[in-house]
PDB file of C-alpha atoms in Angstrom:
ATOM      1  CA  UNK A 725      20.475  -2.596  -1.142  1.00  0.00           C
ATOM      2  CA  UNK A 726      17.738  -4.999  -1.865  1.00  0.00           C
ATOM      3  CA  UNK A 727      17.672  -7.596   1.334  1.00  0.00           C
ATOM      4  CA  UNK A 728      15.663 -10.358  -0.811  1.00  0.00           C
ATOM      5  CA  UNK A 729      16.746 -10.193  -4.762  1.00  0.00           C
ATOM      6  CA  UNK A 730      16.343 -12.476  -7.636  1.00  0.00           C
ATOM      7  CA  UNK A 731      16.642 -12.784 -10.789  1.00  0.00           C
ATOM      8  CA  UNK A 732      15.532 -13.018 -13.710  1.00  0.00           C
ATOM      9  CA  UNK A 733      12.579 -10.698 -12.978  1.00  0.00           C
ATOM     10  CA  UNK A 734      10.744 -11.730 -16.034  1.00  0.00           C
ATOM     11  CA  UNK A 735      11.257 -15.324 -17.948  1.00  0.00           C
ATOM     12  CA  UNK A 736       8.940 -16.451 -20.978  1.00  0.00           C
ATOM     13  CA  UNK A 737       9.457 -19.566 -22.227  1.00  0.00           C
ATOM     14  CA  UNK A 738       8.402 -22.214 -23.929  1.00  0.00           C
ATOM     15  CA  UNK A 739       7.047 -25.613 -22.854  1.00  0.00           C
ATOM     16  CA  UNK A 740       9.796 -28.307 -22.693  1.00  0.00           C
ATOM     17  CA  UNK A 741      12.511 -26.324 -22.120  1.00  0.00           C
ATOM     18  CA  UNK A 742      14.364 -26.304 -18.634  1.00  0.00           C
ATOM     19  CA  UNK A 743      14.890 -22.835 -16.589  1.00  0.00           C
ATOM     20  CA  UNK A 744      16.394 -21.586 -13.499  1.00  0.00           C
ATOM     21  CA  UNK A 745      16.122 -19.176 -10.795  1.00  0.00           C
ATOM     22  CA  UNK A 746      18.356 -17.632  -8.694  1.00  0.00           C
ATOM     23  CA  UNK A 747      17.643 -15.890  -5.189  1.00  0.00           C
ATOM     24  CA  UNK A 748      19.975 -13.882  -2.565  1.00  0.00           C
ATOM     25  CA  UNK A 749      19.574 -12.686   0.607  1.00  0.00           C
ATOM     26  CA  UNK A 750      22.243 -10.314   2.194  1.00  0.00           C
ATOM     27  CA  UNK A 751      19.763 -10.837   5.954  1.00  0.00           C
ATOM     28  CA  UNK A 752      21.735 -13.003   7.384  1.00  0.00           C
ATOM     29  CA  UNK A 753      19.070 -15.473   7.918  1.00  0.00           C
ATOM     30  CA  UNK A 754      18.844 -19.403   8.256  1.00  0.00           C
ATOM     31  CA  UNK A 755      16.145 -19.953   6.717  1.00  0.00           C
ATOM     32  CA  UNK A 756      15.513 -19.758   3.236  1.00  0.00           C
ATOM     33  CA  UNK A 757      11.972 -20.643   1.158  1.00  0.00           C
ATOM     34  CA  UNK A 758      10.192 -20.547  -2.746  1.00  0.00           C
ATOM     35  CA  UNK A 759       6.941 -19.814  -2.724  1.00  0.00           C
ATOM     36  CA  UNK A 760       4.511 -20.073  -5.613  1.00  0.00           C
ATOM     37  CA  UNK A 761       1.668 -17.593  -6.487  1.00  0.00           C
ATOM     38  CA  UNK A 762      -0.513 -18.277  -9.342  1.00  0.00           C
ATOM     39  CA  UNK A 763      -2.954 -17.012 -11.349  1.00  0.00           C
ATOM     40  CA  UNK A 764      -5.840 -17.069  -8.421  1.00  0.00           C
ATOM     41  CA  UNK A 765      -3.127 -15.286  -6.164  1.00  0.00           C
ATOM     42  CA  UNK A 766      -3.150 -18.169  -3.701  1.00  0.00           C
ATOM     43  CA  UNK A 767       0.327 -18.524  -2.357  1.00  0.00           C
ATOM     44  CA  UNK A 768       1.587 -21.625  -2.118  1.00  0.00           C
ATOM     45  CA  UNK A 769       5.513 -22.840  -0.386  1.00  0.00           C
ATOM     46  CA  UNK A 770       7.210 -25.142  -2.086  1.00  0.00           C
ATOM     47  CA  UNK A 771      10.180 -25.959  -0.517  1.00  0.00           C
ATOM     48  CA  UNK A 772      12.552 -24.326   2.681  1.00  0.00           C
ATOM     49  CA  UNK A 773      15.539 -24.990   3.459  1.00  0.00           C
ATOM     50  CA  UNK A 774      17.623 -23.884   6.936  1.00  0.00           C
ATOM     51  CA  UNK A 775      21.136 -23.311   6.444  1.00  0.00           C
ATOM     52  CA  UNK A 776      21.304 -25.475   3.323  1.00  0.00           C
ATOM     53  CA  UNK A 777      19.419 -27.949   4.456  1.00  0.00           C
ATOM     54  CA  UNK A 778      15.698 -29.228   2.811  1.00  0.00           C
ATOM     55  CA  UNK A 779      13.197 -29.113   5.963  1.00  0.00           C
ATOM     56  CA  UNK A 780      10.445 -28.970   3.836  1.00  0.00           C
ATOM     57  CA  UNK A 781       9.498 -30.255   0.320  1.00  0.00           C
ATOM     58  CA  UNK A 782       5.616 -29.891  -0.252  1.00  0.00           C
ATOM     59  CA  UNK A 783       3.951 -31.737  -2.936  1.00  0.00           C
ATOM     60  CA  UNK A 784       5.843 -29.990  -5.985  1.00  0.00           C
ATOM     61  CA  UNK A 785       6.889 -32.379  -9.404  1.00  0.00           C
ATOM     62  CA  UNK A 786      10.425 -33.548  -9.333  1.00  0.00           C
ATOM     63  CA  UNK A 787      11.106 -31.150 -12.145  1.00  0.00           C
ATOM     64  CA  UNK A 788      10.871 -28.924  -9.773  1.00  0.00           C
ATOM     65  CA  UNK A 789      14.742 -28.951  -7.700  1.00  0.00           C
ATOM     66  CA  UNK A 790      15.964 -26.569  -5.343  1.00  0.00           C
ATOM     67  CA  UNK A 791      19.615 -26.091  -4.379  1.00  0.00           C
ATOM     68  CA  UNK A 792      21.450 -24.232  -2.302  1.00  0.00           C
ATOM     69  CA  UNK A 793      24.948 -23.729  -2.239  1.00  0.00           C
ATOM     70  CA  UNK A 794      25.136 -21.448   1.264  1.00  0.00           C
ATOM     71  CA  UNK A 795      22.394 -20.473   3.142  1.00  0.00           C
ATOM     72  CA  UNK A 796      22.640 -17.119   1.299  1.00  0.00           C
ATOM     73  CA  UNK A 797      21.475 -18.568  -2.001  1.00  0.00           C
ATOM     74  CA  UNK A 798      18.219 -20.750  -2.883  1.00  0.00           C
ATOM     75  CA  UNK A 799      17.814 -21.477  -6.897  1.00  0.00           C
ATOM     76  CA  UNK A 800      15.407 -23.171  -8.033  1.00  0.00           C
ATOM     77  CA  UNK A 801      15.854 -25.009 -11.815  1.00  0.00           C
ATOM     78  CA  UNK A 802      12.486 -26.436 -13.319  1.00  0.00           C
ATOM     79  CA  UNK A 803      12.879 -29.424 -16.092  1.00  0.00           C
ATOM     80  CA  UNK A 804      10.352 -29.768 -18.783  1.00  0.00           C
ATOM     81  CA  UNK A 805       8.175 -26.755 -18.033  1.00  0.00           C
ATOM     82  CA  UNK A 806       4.786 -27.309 -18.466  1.00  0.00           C
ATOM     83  CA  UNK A 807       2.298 -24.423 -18.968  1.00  0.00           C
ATOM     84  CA  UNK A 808       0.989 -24.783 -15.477  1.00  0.00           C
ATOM     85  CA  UNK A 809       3.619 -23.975 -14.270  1.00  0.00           C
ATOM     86  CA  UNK A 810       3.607 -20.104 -15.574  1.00  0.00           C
ATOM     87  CA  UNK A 811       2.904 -17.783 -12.300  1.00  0.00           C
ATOM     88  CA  UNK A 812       5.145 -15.730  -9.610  1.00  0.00           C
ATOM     89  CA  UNK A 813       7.713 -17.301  -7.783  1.00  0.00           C
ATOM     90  CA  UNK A 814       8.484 -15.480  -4.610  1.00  0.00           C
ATOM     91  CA  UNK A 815      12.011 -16.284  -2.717  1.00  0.00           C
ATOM     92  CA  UNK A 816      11.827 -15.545   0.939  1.00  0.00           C
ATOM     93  CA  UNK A 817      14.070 -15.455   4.073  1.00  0.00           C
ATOM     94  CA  UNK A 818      13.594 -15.540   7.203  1.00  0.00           C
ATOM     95  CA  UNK A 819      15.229 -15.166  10.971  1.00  0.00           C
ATOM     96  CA  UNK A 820      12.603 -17.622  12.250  1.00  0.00           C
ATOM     97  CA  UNK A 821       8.664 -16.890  11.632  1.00  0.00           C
ATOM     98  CA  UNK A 822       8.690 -13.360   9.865  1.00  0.00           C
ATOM     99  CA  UNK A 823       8.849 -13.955   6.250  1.00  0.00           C
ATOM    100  CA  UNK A 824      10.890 -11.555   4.034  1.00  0.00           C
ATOM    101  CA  UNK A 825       9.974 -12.089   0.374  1.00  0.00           C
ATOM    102  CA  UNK A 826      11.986 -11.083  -2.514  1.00  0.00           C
ATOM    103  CA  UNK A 827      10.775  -9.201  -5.579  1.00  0.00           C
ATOM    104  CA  UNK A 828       8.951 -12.185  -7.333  1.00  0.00           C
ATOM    105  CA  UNK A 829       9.813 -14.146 -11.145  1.00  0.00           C
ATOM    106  CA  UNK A 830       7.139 -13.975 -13.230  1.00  0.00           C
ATOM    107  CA  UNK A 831       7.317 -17.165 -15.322  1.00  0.00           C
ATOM    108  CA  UNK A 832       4.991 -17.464 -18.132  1.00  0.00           C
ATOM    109  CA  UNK A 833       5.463 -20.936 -20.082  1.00  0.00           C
ATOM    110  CA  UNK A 834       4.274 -20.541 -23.883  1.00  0.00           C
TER     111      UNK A 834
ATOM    112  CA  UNK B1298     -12.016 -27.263   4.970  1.00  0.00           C
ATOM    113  CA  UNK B1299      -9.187 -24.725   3.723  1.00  0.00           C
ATOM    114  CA  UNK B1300      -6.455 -24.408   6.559  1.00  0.00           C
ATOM    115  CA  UNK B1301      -6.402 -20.603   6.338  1.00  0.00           C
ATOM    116  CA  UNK B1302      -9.605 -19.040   5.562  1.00  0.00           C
ATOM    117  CA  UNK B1303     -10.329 -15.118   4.058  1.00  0.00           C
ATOM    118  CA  UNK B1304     -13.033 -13.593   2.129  1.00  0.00           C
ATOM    119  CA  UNK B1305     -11.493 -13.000  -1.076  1.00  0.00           C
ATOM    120  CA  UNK B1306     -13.535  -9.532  -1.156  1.00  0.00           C
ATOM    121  CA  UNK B1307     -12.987  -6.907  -2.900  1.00  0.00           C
ATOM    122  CA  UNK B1308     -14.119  -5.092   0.700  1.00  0.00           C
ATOM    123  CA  UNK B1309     -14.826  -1.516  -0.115  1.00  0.00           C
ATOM    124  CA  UNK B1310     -14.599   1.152   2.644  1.00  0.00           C
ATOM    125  CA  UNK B1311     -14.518   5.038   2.508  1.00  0.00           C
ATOM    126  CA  UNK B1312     -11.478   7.285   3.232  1.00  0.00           C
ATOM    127  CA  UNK B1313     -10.798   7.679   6.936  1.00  0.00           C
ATOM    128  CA  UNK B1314     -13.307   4.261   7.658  1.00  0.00           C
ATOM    129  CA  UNK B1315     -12.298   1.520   9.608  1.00  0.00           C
ATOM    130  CA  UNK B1316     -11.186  -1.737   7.473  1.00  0.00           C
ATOM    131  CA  UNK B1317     -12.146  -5.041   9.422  1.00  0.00           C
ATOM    132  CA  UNK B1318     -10.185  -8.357   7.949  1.00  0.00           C
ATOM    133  CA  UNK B1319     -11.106 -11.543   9.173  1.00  0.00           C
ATOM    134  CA  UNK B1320      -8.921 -14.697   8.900  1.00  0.00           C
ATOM    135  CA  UNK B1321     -10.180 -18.084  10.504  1.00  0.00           C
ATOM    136  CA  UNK B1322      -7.595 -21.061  10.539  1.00  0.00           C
ATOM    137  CA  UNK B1323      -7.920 -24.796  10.935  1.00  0.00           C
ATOM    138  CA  UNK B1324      -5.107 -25.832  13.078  1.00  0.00           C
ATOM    139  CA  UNK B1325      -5.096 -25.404  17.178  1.00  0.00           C
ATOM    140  CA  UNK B1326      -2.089 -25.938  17.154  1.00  0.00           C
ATOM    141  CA  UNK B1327      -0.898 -22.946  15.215  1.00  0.00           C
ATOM    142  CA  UNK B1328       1.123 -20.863  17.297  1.00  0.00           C
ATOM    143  CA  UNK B1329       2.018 -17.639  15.003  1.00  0.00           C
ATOM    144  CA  UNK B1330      -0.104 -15.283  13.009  1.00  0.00           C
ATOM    145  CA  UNK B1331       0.681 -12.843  10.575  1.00  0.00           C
ATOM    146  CA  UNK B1332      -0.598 -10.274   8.206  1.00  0.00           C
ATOM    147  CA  UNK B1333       0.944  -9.309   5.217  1.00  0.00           C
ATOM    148  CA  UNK B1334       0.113  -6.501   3.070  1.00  0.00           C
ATOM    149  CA  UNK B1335       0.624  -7.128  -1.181  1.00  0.00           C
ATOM    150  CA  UNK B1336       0.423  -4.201  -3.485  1.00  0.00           C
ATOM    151  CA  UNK B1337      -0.654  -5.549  -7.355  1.00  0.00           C
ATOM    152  CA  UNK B1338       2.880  -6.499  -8.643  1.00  0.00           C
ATOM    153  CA  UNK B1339       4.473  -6.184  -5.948  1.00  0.00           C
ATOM    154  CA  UNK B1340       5.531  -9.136  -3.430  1.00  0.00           C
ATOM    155  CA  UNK B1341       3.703  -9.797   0.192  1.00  0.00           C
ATOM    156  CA  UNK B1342       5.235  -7.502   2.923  1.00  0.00           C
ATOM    157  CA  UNK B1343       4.982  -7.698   6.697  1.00  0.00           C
ATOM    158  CA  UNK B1344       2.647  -5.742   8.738  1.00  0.00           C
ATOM    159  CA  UNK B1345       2.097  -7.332  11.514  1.00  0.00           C
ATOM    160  CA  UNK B1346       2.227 -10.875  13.483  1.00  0.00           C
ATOM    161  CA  UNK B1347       0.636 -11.849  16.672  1.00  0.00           C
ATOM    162  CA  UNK B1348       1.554 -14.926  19.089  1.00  0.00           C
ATOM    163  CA  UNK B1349      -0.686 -14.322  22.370  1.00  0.00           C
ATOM    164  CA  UNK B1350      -4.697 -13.851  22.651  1.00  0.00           C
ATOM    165  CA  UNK B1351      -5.789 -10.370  22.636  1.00  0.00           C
ATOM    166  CA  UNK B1352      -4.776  -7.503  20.737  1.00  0.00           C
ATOM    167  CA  UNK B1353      -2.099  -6.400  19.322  1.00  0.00           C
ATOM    168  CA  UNK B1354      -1.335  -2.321  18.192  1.00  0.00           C
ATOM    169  CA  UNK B1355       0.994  -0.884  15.556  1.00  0.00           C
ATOM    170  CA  UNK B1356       0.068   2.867  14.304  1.00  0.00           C
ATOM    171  CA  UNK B1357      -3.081   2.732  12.443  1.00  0.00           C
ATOM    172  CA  UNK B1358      -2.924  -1.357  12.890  1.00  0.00           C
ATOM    173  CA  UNK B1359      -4.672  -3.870  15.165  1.00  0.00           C
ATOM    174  CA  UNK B1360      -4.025  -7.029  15.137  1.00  0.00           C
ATOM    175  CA  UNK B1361      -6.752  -9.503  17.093  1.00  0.00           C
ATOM    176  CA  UNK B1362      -6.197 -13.338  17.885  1.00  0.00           C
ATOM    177  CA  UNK B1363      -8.501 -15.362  19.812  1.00  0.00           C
ATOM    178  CA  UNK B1364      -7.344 -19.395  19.715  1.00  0.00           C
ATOM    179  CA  UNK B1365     -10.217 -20.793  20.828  1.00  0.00           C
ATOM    180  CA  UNK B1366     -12.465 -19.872  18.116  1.00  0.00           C
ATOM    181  CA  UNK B1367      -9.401 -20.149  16.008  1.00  0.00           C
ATOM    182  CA  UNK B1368     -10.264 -15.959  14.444  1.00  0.00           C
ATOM    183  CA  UNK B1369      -7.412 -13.546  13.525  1.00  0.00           C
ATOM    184  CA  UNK B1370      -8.230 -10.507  12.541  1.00  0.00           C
ATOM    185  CA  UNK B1371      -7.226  -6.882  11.642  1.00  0.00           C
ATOM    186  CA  UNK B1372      -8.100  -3.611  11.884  1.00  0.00           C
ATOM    187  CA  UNK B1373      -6.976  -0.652   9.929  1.00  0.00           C
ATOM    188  CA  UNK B1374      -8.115   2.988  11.137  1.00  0.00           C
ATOM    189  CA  UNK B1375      -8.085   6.213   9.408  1.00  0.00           C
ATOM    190  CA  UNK B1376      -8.125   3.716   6.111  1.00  0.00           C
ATOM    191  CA  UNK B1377      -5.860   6.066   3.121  1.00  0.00           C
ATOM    192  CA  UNK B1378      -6.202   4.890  -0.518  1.00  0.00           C
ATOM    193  CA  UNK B1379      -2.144   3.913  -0.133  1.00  0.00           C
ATOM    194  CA  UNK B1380      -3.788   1.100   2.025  1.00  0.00           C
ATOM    195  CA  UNK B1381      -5.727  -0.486  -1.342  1.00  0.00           C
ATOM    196  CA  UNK B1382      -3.487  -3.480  -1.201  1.00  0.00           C
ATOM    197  CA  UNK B1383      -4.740  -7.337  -0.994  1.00  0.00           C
ATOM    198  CA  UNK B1384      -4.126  -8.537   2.924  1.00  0.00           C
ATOM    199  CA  UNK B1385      -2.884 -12.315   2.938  1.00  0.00           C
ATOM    200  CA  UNK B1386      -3.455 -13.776   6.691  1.00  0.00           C
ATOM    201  CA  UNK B1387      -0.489 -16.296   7.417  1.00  0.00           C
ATOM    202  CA  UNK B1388      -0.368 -18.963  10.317  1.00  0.00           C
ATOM    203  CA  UNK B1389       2.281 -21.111  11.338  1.00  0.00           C
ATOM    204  CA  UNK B1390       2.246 -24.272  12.941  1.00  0.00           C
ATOM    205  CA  UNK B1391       4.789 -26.504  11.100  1.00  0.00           C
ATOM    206  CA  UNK B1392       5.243 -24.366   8.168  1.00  0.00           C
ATOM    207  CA  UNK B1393       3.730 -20.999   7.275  1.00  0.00           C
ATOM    208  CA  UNK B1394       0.107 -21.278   5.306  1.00  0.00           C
ATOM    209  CA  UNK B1395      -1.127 -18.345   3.900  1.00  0.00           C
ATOM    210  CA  UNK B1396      -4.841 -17.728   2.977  1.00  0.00           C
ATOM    211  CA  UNK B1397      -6.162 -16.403  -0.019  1.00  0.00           C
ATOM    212  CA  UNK B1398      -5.876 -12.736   0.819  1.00  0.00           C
ATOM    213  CA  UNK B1399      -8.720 -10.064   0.867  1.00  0.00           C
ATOM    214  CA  UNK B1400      -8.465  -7.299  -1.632  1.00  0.00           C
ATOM    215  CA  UNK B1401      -8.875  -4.052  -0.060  1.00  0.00           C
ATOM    216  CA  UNK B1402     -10.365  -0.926  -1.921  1.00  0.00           C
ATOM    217  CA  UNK B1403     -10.553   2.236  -0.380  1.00  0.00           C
ATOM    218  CA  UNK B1404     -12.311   5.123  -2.046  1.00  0.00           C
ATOM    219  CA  UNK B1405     -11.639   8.637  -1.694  1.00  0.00           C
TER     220      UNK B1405
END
């Protein structure tokens, strides 16, 4: 079974509108992060979270708002997308410094 | 100054070559280094990560870290066209900051 999942795999969209992503991870781990990768294929982390906890929160909109209900789970819901905001978002987990990344979201904001 | 720095490439080697990455970071006080391997579509995987100066083997893969000049680098010998892939160099201090990756390419 996948360790890292999350879904939806693909999500168009239009601007405005408000979307959500879900992520599971069947590792075990504490530690739970989203990481953006756009267009350029720079990857950026957005937020992390340890055993449903925010640790860190970089410099991301507040329509941008993680939560997570166990320390399985990390969604992510975005308000008002914009169309900057279309790229990959990657889920990871991880034990303590090796990163396990789900299969990615591909957003794409119309 | 970028905190984790790669030539975005593409670097090109023959079949059975030896790939050379190179990854130079801005914090001393970065502890771990990683390299992960991303196929087009596909999402970053782990290859290898490296805490101490020196290097570091793995099969075909040889991870190098030297702190004081801040360098990270990594070798891939007997290069196959499976490992075409873009290489993102990762170092943690506080959080994890990846670099831009290098796109490797190599030709049969």
């Amino acid at each position: 079974d996948t360790a890292v999942s999350q879904t939806p795999k693909y999500l168009v969209t239009q601007m405005g509108n408000d979307k959500s992503i879900k992520c599971e991870q069947n590792l075990g781990h504490d530690t739970m992060y989203w990481y953006k990768q756009d267009s350029k294929k720079f990857l950026k982390i957005m937020f992390s979270y340890n055993n449903k906890e925010l640790i860190i929160n970089e410099t991301v909109p507040n329509r941008f708002s993680p939560k997570s209900p166990d320390k399985a789970h990390l969604n992510l819901h975005i308000n008002s997308l914009e169309l900057g905001d279309s790229a990959v978002y990657f889920c990871a987990s991880s034990p303590g410094d090796e990163q396990y990344f789900g299969p990615g979201t591909r957003l794409t904001v119309t | 100054q970028k905190e984790v720095e790669q030539n975005s490439g593409p670097l090109s080697v023959p079949e059975g070559a030896i790939a050379s990455l190179n990854c130079t970071y801005s914090d001393r006080g970065s502890q771990s280094f990683f390299w992960y391997r991303q196929y087009s579509g596909k999402s970053p995987e782990l290859i290898m990560s490296i805490y101490s100066n020196g290097d570091k083997e793995d099969g075909r893969f040889t991870a190098q870290l030297n702190k004081a000049s801040q360098y990270v680098s990594l070798l891939i010998r007997d290069s196959q066209p499976s490992d075409s892939a873009t290489y993102l160099c990762a170092v943690r201090n506080q959080k994890v900051t990846f670099g831009i990756g290098t796109k490797l390419q190599v030709i049969p």
